[in-house]
One Martini backbone bead per residue (centre of mass of N, CA, C, O) as a GRO file, in nm:
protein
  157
    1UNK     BB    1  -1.215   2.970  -0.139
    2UNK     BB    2  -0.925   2.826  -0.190
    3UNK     BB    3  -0.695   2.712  -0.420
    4UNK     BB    4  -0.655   2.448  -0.234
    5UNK     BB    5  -0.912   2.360  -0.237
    6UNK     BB    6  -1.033   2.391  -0.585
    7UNK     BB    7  -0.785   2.167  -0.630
    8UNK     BB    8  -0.935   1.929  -0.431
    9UNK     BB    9  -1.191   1.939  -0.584
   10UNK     BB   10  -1.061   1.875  -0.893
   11UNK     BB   11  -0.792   1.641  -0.837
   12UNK     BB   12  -0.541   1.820  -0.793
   13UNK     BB   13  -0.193   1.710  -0.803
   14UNK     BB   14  -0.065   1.864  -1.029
   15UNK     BB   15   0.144   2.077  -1.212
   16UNK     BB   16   0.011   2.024  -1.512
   17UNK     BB   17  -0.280   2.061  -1.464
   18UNK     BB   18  -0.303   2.349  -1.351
   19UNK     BB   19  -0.310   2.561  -1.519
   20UNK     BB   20  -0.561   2.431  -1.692
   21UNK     BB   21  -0.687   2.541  -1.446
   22UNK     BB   22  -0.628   2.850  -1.418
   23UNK     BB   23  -0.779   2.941  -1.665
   24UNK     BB   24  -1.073   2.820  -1.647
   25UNK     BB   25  -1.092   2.984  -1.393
   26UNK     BB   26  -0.961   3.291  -1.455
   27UNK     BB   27  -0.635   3.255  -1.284
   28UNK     BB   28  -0.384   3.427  -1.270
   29UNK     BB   29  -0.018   3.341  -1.355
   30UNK     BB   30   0.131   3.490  -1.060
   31UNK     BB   31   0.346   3.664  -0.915
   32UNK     BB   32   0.554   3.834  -0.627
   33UNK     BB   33   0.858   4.034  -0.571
   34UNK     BB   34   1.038   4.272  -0.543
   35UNK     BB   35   1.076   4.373  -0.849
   36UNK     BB   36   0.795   4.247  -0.908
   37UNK     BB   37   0.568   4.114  -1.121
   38UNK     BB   38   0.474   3.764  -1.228
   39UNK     BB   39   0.396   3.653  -1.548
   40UNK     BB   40   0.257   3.355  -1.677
   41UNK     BB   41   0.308   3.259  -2.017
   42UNK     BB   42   0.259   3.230  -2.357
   43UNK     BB   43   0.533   3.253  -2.539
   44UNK     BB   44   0.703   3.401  -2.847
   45UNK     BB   45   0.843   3.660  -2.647
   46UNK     BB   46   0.993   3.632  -2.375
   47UNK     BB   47   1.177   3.751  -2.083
   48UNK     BB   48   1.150   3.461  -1.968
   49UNK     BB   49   1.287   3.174  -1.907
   50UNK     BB   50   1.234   2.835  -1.790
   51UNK     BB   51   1.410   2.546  -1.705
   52UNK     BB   52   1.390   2.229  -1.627
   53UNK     BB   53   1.624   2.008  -1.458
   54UNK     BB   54   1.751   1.737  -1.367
   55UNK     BB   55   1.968   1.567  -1.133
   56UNK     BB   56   1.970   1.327  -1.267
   57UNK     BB   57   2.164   1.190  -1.466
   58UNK     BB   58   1.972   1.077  -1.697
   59UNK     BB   59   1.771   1.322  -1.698
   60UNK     BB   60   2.013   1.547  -1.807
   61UNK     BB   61   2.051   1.399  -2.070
   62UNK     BB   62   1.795   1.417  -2.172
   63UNK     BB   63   1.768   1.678  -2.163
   64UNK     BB   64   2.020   1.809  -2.320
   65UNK     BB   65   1.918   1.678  -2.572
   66UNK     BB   66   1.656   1.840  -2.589
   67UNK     BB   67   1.777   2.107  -2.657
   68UNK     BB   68   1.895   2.047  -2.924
   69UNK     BB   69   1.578   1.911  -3.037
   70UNK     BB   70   1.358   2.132  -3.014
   71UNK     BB   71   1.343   2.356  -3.245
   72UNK     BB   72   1.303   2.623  -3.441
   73UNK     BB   73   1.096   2.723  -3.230
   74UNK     BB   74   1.255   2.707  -2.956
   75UNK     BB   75   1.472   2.874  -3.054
   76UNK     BB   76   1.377   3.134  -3.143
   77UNK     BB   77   1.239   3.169  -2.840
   78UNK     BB   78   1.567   3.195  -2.709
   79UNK     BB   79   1.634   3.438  -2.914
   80UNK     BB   80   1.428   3.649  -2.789
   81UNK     BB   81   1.530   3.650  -2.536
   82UNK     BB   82   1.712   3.778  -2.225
   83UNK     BB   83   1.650   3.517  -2.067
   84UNK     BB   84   1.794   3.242  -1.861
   85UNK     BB   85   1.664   2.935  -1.637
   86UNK     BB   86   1.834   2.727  -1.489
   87UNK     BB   87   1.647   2.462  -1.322
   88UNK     BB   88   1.800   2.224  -1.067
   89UNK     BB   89   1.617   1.935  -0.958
   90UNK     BB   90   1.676   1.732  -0.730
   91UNK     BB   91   1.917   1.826  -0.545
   92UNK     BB   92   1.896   1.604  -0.279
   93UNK     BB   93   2.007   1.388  -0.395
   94UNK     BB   94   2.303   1.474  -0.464
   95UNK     BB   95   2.350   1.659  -0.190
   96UNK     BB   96   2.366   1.925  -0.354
   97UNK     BB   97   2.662   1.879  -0.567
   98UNK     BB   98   2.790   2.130  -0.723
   99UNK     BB   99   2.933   1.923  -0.952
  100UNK     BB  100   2.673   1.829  -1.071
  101UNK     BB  101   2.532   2.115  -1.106
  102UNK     BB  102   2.741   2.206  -1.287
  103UNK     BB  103   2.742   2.023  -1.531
  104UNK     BB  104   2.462   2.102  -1.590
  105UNK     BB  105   2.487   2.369  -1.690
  106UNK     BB  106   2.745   2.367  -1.898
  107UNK     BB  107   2.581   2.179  -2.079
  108UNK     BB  108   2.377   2.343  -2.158
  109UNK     BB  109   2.502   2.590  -2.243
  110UNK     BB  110   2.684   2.450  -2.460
  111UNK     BB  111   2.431   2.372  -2.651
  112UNK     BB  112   2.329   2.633  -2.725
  113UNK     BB  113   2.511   2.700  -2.820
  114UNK     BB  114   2.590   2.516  -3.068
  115UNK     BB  115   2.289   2.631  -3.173
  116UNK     BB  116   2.332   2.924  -3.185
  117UNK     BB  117   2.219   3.057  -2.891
  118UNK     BB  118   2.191   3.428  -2.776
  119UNK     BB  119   2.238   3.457  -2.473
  120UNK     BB  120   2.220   3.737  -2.291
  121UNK     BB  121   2.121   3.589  -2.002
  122UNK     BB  122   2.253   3.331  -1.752
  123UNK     BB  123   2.082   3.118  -1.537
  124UNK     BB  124   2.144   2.866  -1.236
  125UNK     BB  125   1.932   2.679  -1.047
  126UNK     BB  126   1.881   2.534  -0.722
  127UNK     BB  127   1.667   2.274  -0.646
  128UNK     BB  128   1.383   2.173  -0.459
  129UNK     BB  129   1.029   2.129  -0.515
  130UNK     BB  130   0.938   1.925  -0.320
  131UNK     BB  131   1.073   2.100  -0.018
  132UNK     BB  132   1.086   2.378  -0.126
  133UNK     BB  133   1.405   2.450  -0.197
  134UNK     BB  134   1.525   2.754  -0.329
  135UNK     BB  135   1.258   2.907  -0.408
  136UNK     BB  136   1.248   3.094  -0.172
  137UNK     BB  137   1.392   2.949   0.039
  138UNK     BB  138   1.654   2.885   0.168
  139UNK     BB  139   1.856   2.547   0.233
  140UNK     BB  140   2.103   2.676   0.423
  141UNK     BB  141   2.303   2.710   0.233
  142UNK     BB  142   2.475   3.008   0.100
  143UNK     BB  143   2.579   2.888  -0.218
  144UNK     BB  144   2.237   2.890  -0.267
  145UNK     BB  145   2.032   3.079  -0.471
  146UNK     BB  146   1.735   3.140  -0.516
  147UNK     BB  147   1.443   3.191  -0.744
  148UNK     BB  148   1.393   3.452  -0.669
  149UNK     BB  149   1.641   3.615  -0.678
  150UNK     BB  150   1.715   3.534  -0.980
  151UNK     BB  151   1.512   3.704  -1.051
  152UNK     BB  152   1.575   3.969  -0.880
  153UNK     BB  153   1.877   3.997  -1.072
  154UNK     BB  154   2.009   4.228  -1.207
  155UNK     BB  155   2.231   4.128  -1.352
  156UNK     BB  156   1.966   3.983  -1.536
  157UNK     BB  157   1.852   4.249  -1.671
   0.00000   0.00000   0.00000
């Protein structure tokens, strides 16, 4: 039986069931790119952050606020992070953008240095994650790198 099968078989439609779908099931959390494997874990250390935040003006204004007030363990482990990737989410809406999305990685930027946080490699990715759009593959427009280009990139390694 598929992965999508078993998740369809135990009522599972949401993307936050699944971890806890796929722990239980002792389903490792992996995908792999060209640069190699990548493993999803909860970590103190992690080698790479992913931070997901809506493209909607007022979502995005709420998610830079919790960046500001994460607390001190969510900053630790940002600090000891290599790479942070930001993701921004529902590009479709404000119809790709350019304009949105550097305003939110901007102010993104800024909140974490304001906090003190110093990433050494940050980077920002523009998804539409309903549409699967600049996940794996481009969204049709080449001045907009995937998730997957943006794991894979040297420069941020």
């Amino acid at each position: 039986m598929s992965t999508m099968e078993r998740l369809q078989r135990n009522g599972i439609q949401r993307y936050d069931r699944m971890t806890e779908f796929f722990r239980e099931e002792n389903i490792p959390l992996s995908f792999e790119t060209r640069s190699g494997m990548w493993e999803i874990t909860d970590s103190n250390d992690p080698d790479v952050v992913l931070y997901v935040m809506d493209a909607d003006s007022a979502s995005a204004e709420a998610n830079i606020i919790d960046l500001g007030i994460a607390g001190d363990a969510t900053i630790g482990v940002l600090e000891s992070c290599a790479r942070f990737i930001l993701i921004v989410n529902k590009m479709d809406n404000p119809n790709w953008s350019s304009e949105s999305f550097h305003i939110i990685s901007d102010r993104a930027t800024s909140e974490l240095q304001r906090d003190g946080v110093n990433i050494k490699k940050f980077n920002s990715v523009a998804v539409s994650a309903l549409h699967g759009d600049n996940i794996i593959q481009k969204s049709g427009d080449p001045m907009w790198r995937t998730l997957v280009q943006t794991l894979d990139l040297e420069s941020i390694l």
